Coordinates of C-alpha atoms and ligand atoms in Angstrom, one line a residue:
M1 CA -3.0 32.7 -8.7
K2 CA -5.6 30.5 -7.5
R3 CA -3.9 28.0 -5.6
Q4 CA -3.7 24.2 -6.3
I5 CA -3.1 21.9 -4.2
P6 CA -2.8 18.4 -5.7
I7 CA -3.2 14.6 -3.9
A8 CA 0.6 13.7 -3.7
R9 CA 3.3 15.0 -4.7
P10 CA 6.7 12.8 -4.0
V11 CA 9.3 15.0 -1.7
L12 CA 12.8 14.9 -4.0
G13 CA 15.6 17.3 -3.2
S14 CA 19.0 17.4 -3.6
E15 CA 20.6 14.2 -1.9
E16 CA 18.5 12.5 -3.8
E17 CA 19.5 14.4 -6.9
E18 CA 23.2 13.7 -6.2
A19 CA 23.0 9.9 -5.2
V20 CA 21.7 9.4 -8.8
R21 CA 24.1 11.3 -10.1
K22 CA 27.3 9.4 -8.1
V23 CA 25.9 5.9 -9.9
L24 CA 25.9 7.8 -13.4
Q25 CA 28.8 8.3 -13.5
S26 CA 30.0 4.8 -11.3
G27 CA 28.8 2.5 -14.2
M28 CA 27.2 0.6 -12.3
L29 CA 23.5 0.8 -13.4
V30 CA 21.8 -2.3 -12.2
Q31 CA 21.0 -4.8 -8.8
A32 CA 24.7 -4.6 -7.2
Q33 CA 26.0 -2.1 -4.1
K34 CA 23.3 -0.1 -3.8
V35 CA 20.6 -2.0 -4.0
K36 CA 22.0 -4.4 -1.4
S37 CA 23.0 -0.9 1.1
F38 CA 18.7 -0.1 0.4
E39 CA 18.3 -4.2 1.2
G40 CA 20.1 -4.1 4.4
A41 CA 19.1 -0.7 5.8
F42 CA 14.9 -1.7 5.4
A43 CA 15.5 -4.8 6.5
D44 CA 17.0 -3.0 9.5
Y45 CA 14.8 -0.2 9.9
I46 CA 11.6 -2.7 8.8
G47 CA 13.0 -5.0 11.9
V48 CA 13.5 -8.5 10.0
E49 CA 15.9 -11.0 8.5
H50 CA 15.8 -10.5 4.6
A51 CA 14.9 -7.7 2.7
V52 CA 14.2 -8.3 -1.4
A53 CA 14.5 -5.2 -4.1
V54 CA 12.6 -5.9 -7.0
T55 CA 11.2 -3.5 -10.1
N56 CA 7.9 -2.8 -8.4
G57 CA 5.1 -3.8 -5.3
T58 CA 2.5 -5.8 -8.4
I59 CA 6.0 -7.3 -8.5
A60 CA 6.2 -7.9 -4.8
L61 CA 3.3 -9.8 -4.5
D62 CA 3.8 -12.2 -7.4
L63 CA 7.1 -12.7 -6.0
A64 CA 5.9 -13.6 -2.2
L65 CA 3.0 -15.7 -3.9
K66 CA 5.0 -17.7 -6.4
A67 CA 7.1 -18.3 -3.2
L68 CA 4.4 -20.3 -1.9
N69 CA 3.6 -22.5 -4.5
L70 CA 0.0 -22.5 -4.9
S71 CA -2.1 -25.1 -6.9
P72 CA -5.0 -23.9 -9.3
R73 CA -7.6 -25.7 -6.8
D74 CA -6.0 -23.2 -3.8
E75 CA -7.9 -20.1 -2.3
V76 CA -6.2 -17.1 -0.6
I77 CA -7.9 -14.5 1.2
V78 CA -8.7 -10.4 0.2
P79 CA -10.5 -8.1 0.5
A80 CA -12.6 -6.7 -1.8
F81 CA -12.0 -3.5 -0.5
S82 CA -8.0 -1.9 -1.7
F83 CA -6.0 -1.8 -5.4
V84 CA -7.0 -4.3 -7.8
A85 CA -3.3 -5.6 -7.7
T86 CA -3.8 -7.3 -3.7
A87 CA -6.4 -9.8 -5.8
N88 CA -4.3 -10.1 -9.5
C89 CA -1.3 -11.4 -7.7
V90 CA -3.0 -14.2 -6.8
L91 CA -5.1 -15.2 -10.1
F92 CA -1.0 -14.3 -11.7
Q93 CA -0.5 -17.7 -10.3
G94 CA -3.4 -19.4 -11.2
A95 CA -5.0 -19.6 -7.9
K96 CA -8.9 -18.4 -7.0
P97 CA -8.8 -15.0 -4.6
V98 CA -11.5 -15.3 -2.2
F99 CA -13.2 -11.8 -1.1
A100 CA -13.6 -10.8 2.7
D101 CA -15.8 -7.7 3.4
I102 CA -15.0 -7.7 6.8
D103 CA -14.8 -11.3 8.1
V104 CA -12.4 -13.4 7.7
N105 CA -13.5 -16.4 9.4
E106 CA -16.4 -17.1 7.5
K107 CA -14.8 -17.4 3.9
I108 CA -11.9 -20.2 4.8
T109 CA -12.9 -23.2 3.2
A110 CA -10.0 -26.8 3.6
R111 CA -8.6 -25.0 0.2
A112 CA -8.0 -21.7 1.6
R113 CA -3.6 -21.8 1.2
A114 CA -3.9 -17.5 2.2
I115 CA -4.3 -14.4 3.8
I116 CA -3.6 -11.3 2.6
P117 CA -4.9 -8.0 4.5
V118 CA -3.9 -4.7 3.2
H119 CA -2.5 -1.9 5.3
M120 CA -5.0 0.6 4.0
F121 CA -4.4 3.9 3.8
G122 CA -1.4 3.2 6.1
Q123 CA -3.3 2.2 9.0
P124 CA -2.5 -1.1 9.9
A125 CA -5.1 -4.3 9.8
R126 CA -5.8 -5.8 13.0
M127 CA -2.5 -8.6 12.9
D128 CA -3.6 -10.6 16.3
P129 CA -7.1 -12.0 14.7
L130 CA -5.6 -12.3 11.4
K131 CA -2.1 -14.4 13.2
E132 CA -5.1 -16.4 15.4
I133 CA -6.7 -17.3 12.3
A134 CA -3.8 -18.0 10.2
H135 CA -2.0 -19.9 12.5
D136 CA -5.0 -22.5 13.2
H137 CA -6.0 -23.2 9.6
K138 CA -2.5 -23.6 9.0
L139 CA -2.5 -20.0 6.3
F140 CA 0.3 -17.9 5.4
L141 CA -0.3 -14.3 6.7
I142 CA 1.4 -11.8 3.7
E143 CA 1.1 -8.7 4.3
D144 CA 0.4 -5.5 1.3
A145 CA 2.5 -3.1 3.2
A146 CA 2.6 -0.9 -0.1
Q147 CA 1.2 2.0 1.5
S148 CA 1.7 1.5 5.6
H149 CA 5.8 2.1 5.1
G150 CA 6.9 2.8 8.7
A151 CA 3.6 1.8 10.0
E152 CA 3.5 0.1 13.7
Y153 CA 0.9 -2.6 15.1
N154 CA 1.7 -2.7 18.8
G155 CA 5.0 -1.7 18.6
H156 CA 5.8 -3.4 15.3
K157 CA 6.7 -2.6 11.8
T158 CA 4.4 -3.8 9.1
G159 CA 6.3 -5.9 7.0
S160 CA 7.6 -7.1 10.1
L161 CA 4.4 -9.4 10.9
G162 CA 3.2 -12.0 8.9
D163 CA 5.2 -14.5 7.1
I164 CA 6.3 -12.3 4.4
G165 CA 6.0 -8.3 3.8
C166 CA 4.7 -6.8 -0.1
F167 CA 6.4 -2.7 0.2
S168 CA 5.8 -0.4 -3.2
F169 CA 7.5 2.7 -4.1
Y170 CA 5.7 4.2 -6.7
A171 CA 5.4 7.8 -6.6
T172 CA 2.8 8.6 -4.2
K173 CA 3.8 6.2 -1.9
N174 CA 5.3 7.5 1.9
M175 CA 8.5 6.7 -0.1
T176 CA 9.7 6.2 -3.4
T177 CA 12.0 5.3 -6.0
G178 CA 9.9 6.2 -9.1
E179 CA 9.0 2.3 -9.1
G180 CA 10.3 0.0 -6.8
G181 CA 9.2 -2.2 -4.6
M182 CA 10.5 -4.6 -1.9
I183 CA 10.1 -7.6 0.2
T184 CA 10.6 -8.8 3.5
T185 CA 10.2 -11.9 5.9
N186 CA 12.5 -13.6 8.4
N187 CA 11.5 -16.2 6.6
R188 CA 15.1 -17.7 5.0
E189 CA 13.8 -20.1 2.2
L190 CA 11.5 -17.9 1.3
A191 CA 14.2 -15.3 1.1
Q192 CA 16.3 -17.5 -0.7
K193 CA 13.3 -18.4 -3.2
V194 CA 11.8 -15.4 -4.0
R195 CA 15.6 -13.7 -4.5
L196 CA 15.9 -16.6 -7.0
L197 CA 12.9 -16.1 -8.8
R198 CA 13.6 -12.1 -8.8
D199 CA 16.9 -12.9 -11.0
H200 CA 16.4 -15.7 -13.6
G201 CA 16.8 -18.7 -10.9
Q202 CA 20.8 -18.5 -10.9
T203 CA 22.5 -19.6 -7.9
E204 CA 25.4 -18.3 -9.9
K205 CA 26.2 -16.9 -12.9
Y206 CA 24.3 -18.6 -15.6
H207 CA 22.9 -21.5 -13.7
H208 CA 19.8 -21.8 -13.8
T209 CA 19.0 -23.5 -10.9
I210 CA 14.2 -22.9 -11.4
L211 CA 12.7 -21.0 -13.5
G212 CA 13.1 -17.1 -13.0
Y213 CA 12.1 -13.7 -14.2
N214 CA 14.4 -10.2 -14.2
Y215 CA 12.9 -8.1 -11.6
R216 CA 16.0 -6.6 -10.5
M217 CA 15.3 -3.0 -9.2
T218 CA 17.8 -0.8 -10.7
E219 CA 20.9 1.1 -9.0
L220 CA 19.5 4.3 -9.1
S221 CA 16.2 3.0 -7.7
A222 CA 18.0 1.6 -4.6
A223 CA 20.2 5.1 -4.0
I224 CA 17.1 7.1 -4.2
G225 CA 15.6 4.8 -1.9
L226 CA 19.0 5.0 1.0
V227 CA 18.2 8.6 0.8
Q228 CA 14.6 8.3 1.3
L229 CA 14.5 5.5 3.6
K230 CA 16.4 8.4 5.6
K231 CA 14.0 10.8 5.4
L232 CA 10.7 7.9 6.3
D233 CA 10.0 9.1 9.6
E234 CA 10.0 13.1 9.0
L235 CA 8.1 12.6 6.0
N236 CA 5.5 10.2 8.0
E237 CA 5.6 13.2 11.1
T238 CA 4.2 15.6 8.5
R239 CA 1.6 13.4 7.3
I240 CA 0.7 12.8 10.8
K241 CA 1.0 16.7 11.9
N242 CA -1.8 16.9 8.8
A243 CA -4.0 14.5 9.4
T244 CA -4.3 15.5 13.4
M245 CA -4.8 18.9 12.2
L246 CA -7.7 17.6 9.3
N247 CA -9.4 15.7 11.9
A248 CA -9.8 19.1 14.0
G249 CA -10.7 20.7 11.5
I250 CA -13.7 18.3 10.2
A251 CA -14.7 17.2 14.0
N252 CA -17.3 19.8 14.4
L253 CA -18.2 19.3 11.2
H254 CA -21.3 17.3 10.6
G255 CA -21.5 14.6 8.1
L256 CA -17.9 14.0 7.3
T257 CA -16.5 11.2 9.7
P258 CA -12.6 11.0 9.7
P259 CA -10.3 8.3 9.0
Y260 CA -10.5 5.3 12.3
V261 CA -7.5 4.9 14.0
D262 CA -6.6 2.5 16.0
E263 CA -5.1 2.2 19.7
S264 CA -2.9 0.4 19.3
S265 CA -0.6 1.5 15.8
R266 CA 0.4 4.4 14.3
H267 CA -1.5 5.3 11.5
V268 CA 1.4 7.3 9.2
F269 CA -1.8 8.1 6.3
Y270 CA -0.7 7.3 2.9
Q271 CA -4.0 8.4 2.2
Y272 CA -6.7 10.7 4.4
V273 CA -9.3 9.6 3.7
V274 CA -12.8 10.6 4.8
R275 CA -16.5 8.5 4.4
V276 CA -19.1 11.6 3.2
E277 CA -22.0 10.8 4.9
D278 CA -26.3 11.0 4.4
D279 CA -26.5 13.6 7.0
Y280 CA -23.6 16.2 4.7
P281 CA -24.9 18.9 2.3
L282 CA -23.2 17.5 -0.9
E283 CA -22.7 14.2 -2.0
R284 CA -19.2 12.7 -2.5
D285 CA -18.8 13.6 -6.4
Q286 CA -20.4 17.1 -6.0
L287 CA -18.3 17.8 -3.2
A288 CA -14.9 16.3 -5.0
D289 CA -16.1 18.9 -8.0
H290 CA -16.8 21.5 -5.3
L291 CA -13.0 20.8 -4.3
K292 CA -11.2 20.4 -8.0
E293 CA -13.1 24.2 -9.0
M294 CA -11.0 25.3 -5.6
G295 CA -8.2 23.8 -6.5
I296 CA -7.4 21.0 -4.4
G297 CA -7.6 17.7 -5.8
T298 CA -9.2 14.6 -4.4
A299 CA -8.7 11.3 -4.8
V300 CA -11.3 8.1 -4.9
H301 CA -9.9 5.4 -3.4
Y302 CA -11.2 3.5 -4.8
P303 CA -14.8 3.7 -6.8
M304 CA -15.8 -0.1 -6.7
P305 CA -14.9 -4.1 -5.3
I306 CA -12.1 -5.6 -6.9
Y307 CA -14.3 -8.3 -7.7
K308 CA -17.1 -5.6 -9.8
Q309 CA -13.8 -4.7 -12.6
P310 CA -15.0 -5.7 -15.4
A311 CA -12.0 -8.2 -15.5
Y312 CA -13.2 -10.0 -12.7
R313 CA -16.7 -10.2 -13.5
E314 CA -15.8 -11.4 -16.7
L315 CA -14.6 -14.2 -14.2
G316 CA -18.0 -14.7 -12.1
Y317 CA -17.2 -13.1 -9.4
D318 CA -20.6 -10.9 -10.2
K319 CA -22.5 -12.7 -8.0
T320 CA -19.9 -11.9 -5.0
S321 CA -21.4 -9.5 -2.7
C322 CA -19.6 -7.3 0.2
P323 CA -21.8 -4.3 1.1
V324 CA -19.4 -2.7 3.4
T325 CA -17.4 -2.6 1.1
E326 CA -19.7 -1.3 -1.9
E327 CA -20.6 1.4 0.9
S328 CA -17.2 2.7 1.7
C329 CA -16.8 2.7 -2.4
R330 CA -19.9 5.3 -2.7
R331 CA -19.1 7.2 0.4
V332 CA -15.5 7.5 0.8
L333 CA -12.9 10.6 -0.5
S334 CA -9.3 11.5 -0.1
L335 CA -8.2 14.6 0.8
P336 CA -4.3 15.8 0.3
V337 CA -2.3 14.9 3.2
H338 CA 0.9 14.3 2.0
P339 CA 4.4 16.3 3.4
S340 CA 4.4 19.4 0.6
V341 CA 1.3 20.1 2.1
S342 CA 1.4 23.3 3.8
E343 CA -0.8 23.8 7.7
K344 CA -2.1 27.4 5.7
E345 CA -2.5 24.5 2.4
I346 CA -4.8 22.5 5.3
Q347 CA -6.6 25.5 7.3
Y348 CA -8.2 26.4 2.9
I349 CA -9.1 23.1 2.5
I350 CA -10.6 22.6 6.0
A351 CA -12.5 26.1 5.1
K352 CA -13.9 25.1 2.0
L353 CA -15.2 21.7 3.3
R354 CA -17.6 23.6 5.2
A355 CA -21.1 24.4 3.7
H356 CA -21.2 28.6 3.8
S357 CA -17.7 28.1 1.0
F358 CA -20.3 26.0 -1.7
A359 CA -22.6 28.9 -2.8
Ligands
PLP1 C1 0.5 0.7 -4.5 C2 -0.3 -0.6 -4.2 C3 0.1 -1.6 -5.0 C4 1.2 -1.5 -5.9 O1 2.2 -1.2 -5.7 P1 3.0 -0.5 -7.7 O2 5.0 -0.7 -7.2 O3 2.1 0.6 -7.9 O4 3.2 -1.7 -8.5 C5 -0.4 -2.7 -4.8 N1 -1.3 -2.9 -3.2 C6 -1.3 -2.1 -2.4 C7 -2.4 -1.9 -1.6 C8 -1.0 -0.6 -3.4 O5 -1.9 1.0 -2.5

């Protein structure tokens, strides 16, 4: 039988099944004790005072920005190289996303209100220089930590490094609740605000202090999340071990650049992303096709800068240019690194990256 190695697969077992069964038997299905426990456990794990569970990572970003009361003239600096939700949340507020390639400083104008660094692929962004910039210009620092559960920068967890952290528990992420999200912060006021926004602006039942939504998490999701959180460190260790094996395997292959890992950080490899350089025998898309034939799933995270998406071109971003992002979009390829990939499968992947396997 042909080998099939998918690019992602959640690790779910009998513990999650049992947790979900218990919730079903309890009859309490939405935002009750399990959600509360999950929020408490997640806040402790990240090392923050407050955690607020929501329906997904996009909504976590949405509410975090909403809590800042942006006005249409305000600007928020976001990376051009990320998942589209990082920038969409700015548009949802009617404010303007300003795309940074690498340098954030040159993008700051008097209208800037916030910066959203993304801890891409599980590698924490360099937060110290960003904190300095945010401090100097009085900007909010919102971490998009949707790909970095358990990642650390100078010994501190992502999601505890800025004013607000936003997590996703989508099925492919380092831990999952199916769909789900979490907002983390040490700022009591912001936490209070997002709690209200999440639940109809209710301070008590049927007393609506502000205009709010229904972005609550279900008890089923929270029950899964509690189990996944317990497993997270172990799951991340397996990702790191797989990444280390992949690194060793491609170290002497010409034309493949392994992912960058900063010395001051713990990279948790949501994705293992290589760059396919000009001196590799195949182009990026040819390599993806070859691996697919060999039963190895890959993905391109991400094929174009956010400003080149049709939805953004229409808004007048067609003149934006971020050359480093554009080159990365042409060269990156994600290889399977998730915890279900076995050591044998890693060796198989490495073998299929060698030129003599192309014929
Ligand atoms: C997954 C992801 C999101 C959105 O999370 P959802 O739970 O899918 O809505 C936002 N930003 C980044 C960088 C992501 O990877």
